[in-house]
PDB file of C-alpha atoms in Angstrom:
ATOM      1  CA  GLY A   1       0.004  -0.030   0.003  1.00 76.00           C
ATOM      2  CA  ASP A   2       0.877   3.648  -0.111  1.00 83.00           C
ATOM      3  CA  SER A   3       3.168   5.042   2.530  1.00 89.00           C
ATOM      4  CA  VAL A   4       4.778   8.363   3.505  1.00 93.00           C
ATOM      5  CA  THR A   5       7.983   8.773   5.484  1.00 93.00           C
ATOM      6  CA  GLN A   6       9.081  12.020   7.106  1.00 92.00           C
ATOM      7  CA  MET A   7      12.330  12.865   8.746  1.00 83.00           C
ATOM      8  CA  GLU A   8      12.220  12.272  12.431  1.00 79.00           C
ATOM      9  CA  GLY A   9      11.933  15.254  14.679  1.00 82.00           C
ATOM     10  CA  PRO A  10      11.734  17.221  16.693  1.00 93.00           C
ATOM     11  CA  VAL A  11      13.451  19.972  14.761  1.00 95.00           C
ATOM     12  CA  THR A  12      14.616  23.024  16.750  1.00 97.00           C
ATOM     13  CA  LEU A  13      15.844  26.142  14.965  1.00 97.00           C
ATOM     14  CA  SER A  14      16.604  29.722  15.707  1.00 97.00           C
ATOM     15  CA  GLU A  15      14.562  32.457  14.095  1.00 97.00           C
ATOM     16  CA  GLU A  16      15.575  33.220  10.490  1.00 97.00           C
ATOM     17  CA  ALA A  17      17.271  29.843  10.047  1.00 97.00           C
ATOM     18  CA  PHE A  18      16.733  27.721   6.943  1.00 98.00           C
ATOM     19  CA  LEU A  19      14.267  24.836   7.246  1.00 97.00           C
ATOM     20  CA  THR A  20      14.147  21.539   5.443  1.00 97.00           C
ATOM     21  CA  ILE A  21      11.801  18.722   6.404  1.00 97.00           C
ATOM     22  CA  ASN A  22      12.299  15.616   4.269  1.00 97.00           C
ATOM     23  CA  CYS A  23       9.427  13.599   2.936  1.00 97.00           C
ATOM     24  CA  THR A  24       9.474  10.547   0.690  1.00 97.00           C
ATOM     25  CA  TYR A  25       6.605   8.469  -0.561  1.00 95.00           C
ATOM     26  CA  THR A  26       5.760   5.120  -2.068  1.00 93.00           C
ATOM     27  CA  ALA A  27       2.684   4.738  -4.204  1.00 87.00           C
ATOM     28  CA  THR A  28       1.350   3.053  -7.231  1.00 81.00           C
ATOM     29  CA  GLY A  29       0.744   5.517 -10.041  1.00 81.00           C
ATOM     30  CA  TYR A  30       1.205   9.206  -9.523  1.00 85.00           C
ATOM     31  CA  PRO A  31      -0.189  10.524  -6.285  1.00 91.00           C
ATOM     32  CA  SER A  32      -0.995  14.092  -5.370  1.00 92.00           C
ATOM     33  CA  LEU A  33       1.229  15.356  -2.562  1.00 94.00           C
ATOM     34  CA  PHE A  34       0.405  17.674   0.336  1.00 95.00           C
ATOM     35  CA  TRP A  35       1.908  19.413   3.323  1.00 97.00           C
ATOM     36  CA  TYR A  36      -0.370  20.127   6.246  1.00 95.00           C
ATOM     37  CA  VAL A  37       0.448  22.128   9.378  1.00 95.00           C
ATOM     38  CA  GLN A  38      -1.108  21.583  12.796  1.00 91.00           C
ATOM     39  CA  TYR A  39      -0.870  24.168  15.533  1.00 90.00           C
ATOM     40  CA  PRO A  40      -1.261  23.122  19.154  1.00 85.00           C
ATOM     41  CA  GLY A  41      -4.789  21.973  19.968  1.00 81.00           C
ATOM     42  CA  GLU A  42      -6.072  22.534  16.450  1.00 83.00           C
ATOM     43  CA  GLY A  43      -6.890  20.509  13.380  1.00 83.00           C
ATOM     44  CA  LEU A  44      -4.796  20.468  10.210  1.00 89.00           C
ATOM     45  CA  GLN A  45      -4.501  23.284   7.729  1.00 91.00           C
ATOM     46  CA  LEU A  46      -3.447  22.721   4.174  1.00 92.00           C
ATOM     47  CA  LEU A  47      -0.121  24.462   3.656  1.00 96.00           C
ATOM     48  CA  LEU A  48       0.632  23.590   0.015  1.00 96.00           C
ATOM     49  CA  LYS A  49       0.136  20.882  -2.599  1.00 94.00           C
ATOM     50  CA  ALA A  50       1.466  19.524  -5.886  1.00 95.00           C
ATOM     51  CA  THR A  51      -0.490  17.260  -8.220  1.00 91.00           C
ATOM     52  CA  LYS A  52       2.125  16.196 -10.753  1.00 91.00           C
ATOM     53  CA  ALA A  53       5.826  15.679 -11.232  1.00 93.00           C
ATOM     54  CA  ASP A  54       7.968  18.831 -11.152  1.00 95.00           C
ATOM     55  CA  ASP A  55       5.098  20.915  -9.743  1.00 96.00           C
ATOM     56  CA  LYS A  56       6.166  23.303  -7.002  1.00 97.00           C
ATOM     57  CA  GLY A  57       3.721  24.111  -4.278  1.00 97.00           C
ATOM     58  CA  SER A  58       4.294  27.319  -2.271  1.00 97.00           C
ATOM     59  CA  ASN A  59       2.544  29.267   0.443  1.00 97.00           C
ATOM     60  CA  LYS A  60       3.587  31.634   3.291  1.00 95.00           C
ATOM     61  CA  GLY A  61       7.259  31.344   2.282  1.00 97.00           C
ATOM     62  CA  PHE A  62       7.159  27.530   2.348  1.00 98.00           C
ATOM     63  CA  GLU A  63       7.741  25.536  -0.784  1.00 98.00           C
ATOM     64  CA  ALA A  64       8.047  21.937  -1.917  1.00 98.00           C
ATOM     65  CA  THR A  65       8.749  20.371  -5.286  1.00 98.00           C
ATOM     66  CA  TYR A  66       7.273  17.072  -6.451  1.00 97.00           C
ATOM     67  CA  ARG A  67      10.300  15.006  -7.477  1.00 96.00           C
ATOM     68  CA  LYS A  68       9.200  11.819  -9.220  1.00 93.00           C
ATOM     69  CA  GLU A  69      12.715  10.507  -9.767  1.00 94.00           C
ATOM     70  CA  THR A  70      13.466  10.542  -6.045  1.00 95.00           C
ATOM     71  CA  THR A  71       9.837  10.090  -4.887  1.00 95.00           C
ATOM     72  CA  SER A  72      10.263  13.072  -2.620  1.00 97.00           C
ATOM     73  CA  PHE A  73       8.389  16.215  -1.576  1.00 98.00           C
ATOM     74  CA  HIS A  74      10.731  18.020   0.819  1.00 98.00           C
ATOM     75  CA  LEU A  75       9.405  21.104   2.585  1.00 98.00           C
ATOM     76  CA  GLU A  76      11.657  24.167   2.690  1.00 98.00           C
ATOM     77  CA  LYS A  77      11.549  27.694   4.048  1.00 98.00           C
ATOM     78  CA  GLY A  78      14.346  30.191   3.790  1.00 97.00           C
ATOM     79  CA  SER A  79      13.798  32.044   7.017  1.00 96.00           C
ATOM     80  CA  VAL A  80      11.588  30.588   9.787  1.00 97.00           C
ATOM     81  CA  GLN A  81       9.724  32.593  12.362  1.00 97.00           C
ATOM     82  CA  VAL A  82       8.651  31.733  15.886  1.00 96.00           C
ATOM     83  CA  SER A  83       5.077  31.607  14.630  1.00 95.00           C
ATOM     84  CA  ASP A  84       6.034  28.694  12.336  1.00 97.00           C
ATOM     85  CA  SER A  85       6.377  26.447  15.382  1.00 96.00           C
ATOM     86  CA  ALA A  86       3.904  23.598  14.787  1.00 96.00           C
ATOM     87  CA  VAL A  87       3.665  19.986  13.596  1.00 94.00           C
ATOM     88  CA  TYR A  88       4.072  19.439   9.903  1.00 96.00           C
ATOM     89  CA  PHE A  89       2.553  16.485   8.104  1.00 95.00           C
ATOM     90  CA  CYS A  90       3.420  15.287   4.606  1.00 96.00           C
ATOM     91  CA  ALA A  91       0.611  13.353   2.914  1.00 94.00           C
ATOM     92  CA  SER A  92      -0.111  11.600  -0.371  1.00 93.00           C
ATOM     93  CA  ARG A  93      -3.359  10.871  -2.134  1.00 90.00           C
ATOM     94  CA  GLY A  94      -3.368   8.098  -4.691  1.00 80.00           C
ATOM     95  CA  THR A  95      -6.047   6.182  -6.435  1.00 64.00           C
ATOM     96  CA  SER A  96      -8.332   5.535  -3.468  1.00 58.00           C
ATOM     97  CA  TYR A  97     -11.249   7.892  -3.446  1.00 64.00           C
ATOM     98  CA  GLY A  98      -9.928  10.950  -1.684  1.00 72.00           C
ATOM     99  CA  LYS A  99      -8.090   9.013   1.021  1.00 83.00           C
ATOM    100  CA  LEU A 100      -4.909  10.590   2.389  1.00 89.00           C
ATOM    101  CA  THR A 101      -1.893   8.726   3.683  1.00 89.00           C
ATOM    102  CA  PHE A 102      -0.017  10.738   6.271  1.00 91.00           C
ATOM    103  CA  GLY A 103       3.557  10.703   7.386  1.00 92.00           C
ATOM    104  CA  GLN A 104       4.272  10.532  11.099  1.00 90.00           C
ATOM    105  CA  GLY A 105       4.568  14.279  11.508  1.00 92.00           C
ATOM    106  CA  THR A 106       7.586  16.472  12.401  1.00 94.00           C
ATOM    107  CA  ILE A 107       7.495  18.825  15.339  1.00 94.00           C
ATOM    108  CA  LEU A 108       9.165  22.170  14.566  1.00 96.00           C
ATOM    109  CA  THR A 109      10.108  24.551  17.353  1.00 96.00           C
ATOM    110  CA  VAL A 110      11.564  27.968  16.449  1.00 97.00           C
ATOM    111  CA  HIS A 111      13.303  29.973  19.165  1.00 96.00           C
ATOM    112  CA  PRO A 112      13.675  33.771  19.090  1.00 95.00           C
TER     113      PRO A 112
ATOM    114  CA  GLY B   1     -13.697  29.811   2.224  1.00 70.00           C
ATOM    115  CA  ALA B   2     -13.691  26.045   2.844  1.00 83.00           C
ATOM    116  CA  VAL B   3     -14.375  26.209   6.581  1.00 89.00           C
ATOM    117  CA  VAL B   4     -15.080  23.059   8.545  1.00 94.00           C
ATOM    118  CA  SER B   5     -16.582  23.427  12.031  1.00 94.00           C
ATOM    119  CA  GLN B   6     -16.284  20.682  14.553  1.00 95.00           C
ATOM    120  CA  HIS B   7     -18.222  20.610  17.832  1.00 96.00           C
ATOM    121  CA  PRO B   8     -17.612  20.230  20.657  1.00 96.00           C
ATOM    122  CA  SER B   9     -13.982  21.120  20.882  1.00 94.00           C
ATOM    123  CA  ARG B  10     -13.530  19.366  24.191  1.00 96.00           C
ATOM    124  CA  VAL B  11     -15.701  16.911  26.096  1.00 96.00           C
ATOM    125  CA  ILE B  12     -15.153  15.106  29.388  1.00 96.00           C
ATOM    126  CA  CYS B  13     -17.589  12.395  30.400  1.00 94.00           C
ATOM    127  CA  LYS B  14     -17.972   9.279  32.528  1.00 95.00           C
ATOM    128  CA  SER B  15     -17.200   5.806  31.342  1.00 96.00           C
ATOM    129  CA  GLY B  16     -20.200   4.115  29.734  1.00 96.00           C
ATOM    130  CA  THR B  17     -21.820   7.189  28.247  1.00 95.00           C
ATOM    131  CA  SER B  18     -22.168   7.911  24.564  1.00 96.00           C
ATOM    132  CA  VAL B  19     -20.702  11.035  22.975  1.00 97.00           C
ATOM    133  CA  LYS B  20     -21.663  12.650  19.683  1.00 97.00           C
ATOM    134  CA  ILE B  21     -19.261  14.808  17.693  1.00 97.00           C
ATOM    135  CA  GLU B  22     -20.533  16.987  14.827  1.00 97.00           C
ATOM    136  CA  CYS B  23     -18.642  18.020  11.750  1.00 96.00           C
ATOM    137  CA  ARG B  24     -20.080  20.731   9.516  1.00 95.00           C
ATOM    138  CA  SER B  25     -18.914  22.245   6.265  1.00 94.00           C
ATOM    139  CA  LEU B  26     -19.975  25.864   6.627  1.00 94.00           C
ATOM    140  CA  ASP B  27     -19.530  27.304   3.131  1.00 90.00           C
ATOM    141  CA  PHE B  28     -19.419  24.324   0.827  1.00 91.00           C
ATOM    142  CA  GLN B  29     -21.097  21.050   0.180  1.00 92.00           C
ATOM    143  CA  ALA B  30     -19.069  18.069   1.202  1.00 90.00           C
ATOM    144  CA  THR B  31     -19.717  14.915  -0.780  1.00 88.00           C
ATOM    145  CA  THR B  32     -17.267  13.072   1.413  1.00 91.00           C
ATOM    146  CA  MET B  33     -16.225  13.462   4.995  1.00 94.00           C
ATOM    147  CA  PHE B  34     -13.455  11.622   6.802  1.00 94.00           C
ATOM    148  CA  TRP B  35     -13.002  10.830  10.488  1.00 96.00           C
ATOM    149  CA  TYR B  36      -9.516  10.517  11.982  1.00 94.00           C
ATOM    150  CA  ARG B  37      -8.187   9.707  15.373  1.00 94.00           C
ATOM    151  CA  GLN B  38      -4.891  11.076  16.631  1.00 89.00           C
ATOM    152  CA  PHE B  39      -2.941   9.821  19.591  1.00 84.00           C
ATOM    153  CA  PRO B  40      -0.528  12.123  21.424  1.00 80.00           C
ATOM    154  CA  LYS B  41       2.494  13.045  19.319  1.00 75.00           C
ATOM    155  CA  GLN B  42       1.404  10.654  16.584  1.00 79.00           C
ATOM    156  CA  SER B  43       0.043  10.928  13.120  1.00 83.00           C
ATOM    157  CA  LEU B  44      -3.613  10.780  12.067  1.00 87.00           C
ATOM    158  CA  MET B  45      -5.230   7.412  11.755  1.00 89.00           C
ATOM    159  CA  LEU B  46      -8.163   7.275   9.313  1.00 92.00           C
ATOM    160  CA  MET B  47     -11.163   5.653  10.979  1.00 95.00           C
ATOM    161  CA  ALA B  48     -13.798   5.871   8.290  1.00 94.00           C
ATOM    162  CA  THR B  49     -14.883   7.508   5.084  1.00 93.00           C
ATOM    163  CA  SER B  50     -18.397   8.858   4.890  1.00 91.00           C
ATOM    164  CA  ASN B  51     -20.353   9.703   1.762  1.00 88.00           C
ATOM    165  CA  GLU B  52     -23.617  11.600   2.013  1.00 84.00           C
ATOM    166  CA  GLY B  53     -26.653   9.370   2.059  1.00 81.00           C
ATOM    167  CA  SER B  54     -24.739   6.085   2.207  1.00 84.00           C
ATOM    168  CA  LYS B  55     -23.126   3.911   4.863  1.00 87.00           C
ATOM    169  CA  ALA B  56     -19.681   4.818   6.044  1.00 91.00           C
ATOM    170  CA  THR B  57     -16.678   2.701   4.980  1.00 92.00           C
ATOM    171  CA  TYR B  58     -14.654   1.792   7.999  1.00 95.00           C
ATOM    172  CA  GLU B  59     -10.892   1.094   8.035  1.00 93.00           C
ATOM    173  CA  GLN B  60      -9.667  -2.287   9.163  1.00 92.00           C
ATOM    174  CA  GLY B  61      -9.688  -2.618  12.929  1.00 93.00           C
ATOM    175  CA  VAL B  62     -12.209   0.106  13.604  1.00 95.00           C
ATOM    176  CA  GLU B  63     -15.369  -1.159  15.247  1.00 94.00           C
ATOM    177  CA  LYS B  64     -18.379   0.128  13.352  1.00 93.00           C
ATOM    178  CA  ASP B  65     -20.732  -0.579  16.287  1.00 94.00           C
ATOM    179  CA  LYS B  66     -18.494   1.417  18.583  1.00 96.00           C
ATOM    180  CA  PHE B  67     -18.006   4.391  16.337  1.00 97.00           C
ATOM    181  CA  LEU B  68     -21.313   5.193  14.670  1.00 96.00           C
ATOM    182  CA  ILE B  69     -21.085   7.595  11.708  1.00 94.00           C
ATOM    183  CA  ASN B  70     -24.018   9.360  10.113  1.00 90.00           C
ATOM    184  CA  HIS B  71     -23.732  11.605   7.039  1.00 89.00           C
ATOM    185  CA  ALA B  72     -27.342  12.784   6.638  1.00 82.00           C
ATOM    186  CA  SER B  73     -26.668  15.875   4.555  1.00 89.00           C
ATOM    187  CA  LEU B  74     -24.019  17.445   2.358  1.00 91.00           C
ATOM    188  CA  THR B  75     -22.978  19.722   5.225  1.00 93.00           C
ATOM    189  CA  LEU B  76     -23.137  17.525   8.303  1.00 94.00           C
ATOM    190  CA  SER B  77     -21.543  14.329   9.484  1.00 94.00           C
ATOM    191  CA  THR B  78     -21.652  12.967  13.016  1.00 95.00           C
ATOM    192  CA  LEU B  79     -19.447  10.510  14.901  1.00 97.00           C
ATOM    193  CA  THR B  80     -21.000   8.867  17.980  1.00 97.00           C
ATOM    194  CA  VAL B  81     -18.675   7.041  20.346  1.00 97.00           C
ATOM    195  CA  THR B  82     -20.958   4.583  22.043  1.00 96.00           C
ATOM    196  CA  SER B  83     -20.476   3.323  25.570  1.00 95.00           C
ATOM    197  CA  ALA B  84     -17.194   5.150  25.801  1.00 95.00           C
ATOM    198  CA  HIS B  85     -14.341   3.880  27.949  1.00 95.00           C
ATOM    199  CA  PRO B  86     -10.998   5.469  29.007  1.00 95.00           C
ATOM    200  CA  GLU B  87      -9.199   3.794  26.084  1.00 94.00           C
ATOM    201  CA  ASP B  88     -11.414   5.801  23.698  1.00 95.00           C
ATOM    202  CA  SER B  89      -9.931   9.015  25.007  1.00 95.00           C
ATOM    203  CA  SER B  90      -8.214  10.686  22.106  1.00 94.00           C
ATOM    204  CA  PHE B  91      -8.228  13.642  19.690  1.00 93.00           C
ATOM    205  CA  TYR B  92     -10.782  13.115  16.931  1.00 96.00           C
ATOM    206  CA  ILE B  93     -10.574  15.153  13.737  1.00 94.00           C
ATOM    207  CA  CYS B  94     -12.959  15.365  10.791  1.00 95.00           C
ATOM    208  CA  SER B  95     -12.298  16.571   7.332  1.00 94.00           C
ATOM    209  CA  ALA B  96     -14.437  17.276   4.300  1.00 94.00           C
ATOM    210  CA  GLN B  97     -14.015  17.600   0.594  1.00 90.00           C
ATOM    211  CA  THR B  98     -16.144  18.545  -2.364  1.00 87.00           C
ATOM    212  CA  GLY B  99     -14.813  15.806  -4.673  1.00 82.00           C
ATOM    213  CA  PRO B 100     -12.101  13.153  -4.962  1.00 76.00           C
ATOM    214  CA  ASP B 101      -9.655  15.478  -6.660  1.00 77.00           C
ATOM    215  CA  GLN B 102     -10.132  18.326  -4.214  1.00 82.00           C
ATOM    216  CA  PRO B 103      -8.163  18.939  -0.982  1.00 84.00           C
ATOM    217  CA  GLN B 104      -9.512  17.839   2.335  1.00 89.00           C
ATOM    218  CA  HIS B 105     -10.384  20.644   4.738  1.00 92.00           C
ATOM    219  CA  PHE B 106     -10.023  19.853   8.394  1.00 92.00           C
ATOM    220  CA  GLY B 107     -11.990  20.769  11.516  1.00 93.00           C
ATOM    221  CA  ASP B 108     -10.190  21.900  14.643  1.00 91.00           C
ATOM    222  CA  GLY B 109     -10.663  18.541  16.366  1.00 92.00           C
ATOM    223  CA  THR B 110     -12.399  17.313  19.462  1.00 95.00           C
ATOM    224  CA  ARG B 111     -10.466  16.342  22.572  1.00 94.00           C
ATOM    225  CA  LEU B 112     -12.416  13.460  24.187  1.00 96.00           C
ATOM    226  CA  SER B 113     -11.559  12.490  27.727  1.00 96.00           C
ATOM    227  CA  ILE B 114     -13.326   9.525  29.370  1.00 95.00           C
ATOM    228  CA  LEU B 115     -13.021   9.241  33.111  1.00 93.00           C
TER     229      LEU B 115
END
């Protein structure tokens, strides 16, 4: 079945540091890929998405590129802020009707 | 746009009672809603997929008689945890989408604590 693997956290950075959270997937066919963010005590918010190879999703300074050759969708941000502290989930959606497969989540903490 | 409201946000109740959680799409019609369970510091586990007007499809290992799902309209789905016990304590999150190729929009979750 489909699976998503994220780099293990937690990740702790200083403000304005560069962020990378790795995500790789296994799937049959060509899934759509997503990054969701979850703030403490809240549900998930869609951060960005990409639906085909070489697509780049971007939002709020975050970006991720769908790399079919490496089956990856790494999340990057050039300069993180304290307000970016949250849990980040990578997810794929393949052929099953709308069902998402989530990675295990990566906790990001940004210090002033 | 694409707001999903989940209610209640937190509930504490005694063992043996039943608890109903509502999930509403406020500004769109959701053909499909999903119910997830999240354990502390873990990922989301899909419990069931619910299509309006039909029976929910439960994931393997999820007791359908324990977790009753009703999707009576295009804007409302409910999850009822029947005869809840402490091991049912968890964070339950719903999501909704307008179609299979559209993103899922998530509610803010319900923290269920069974004493």
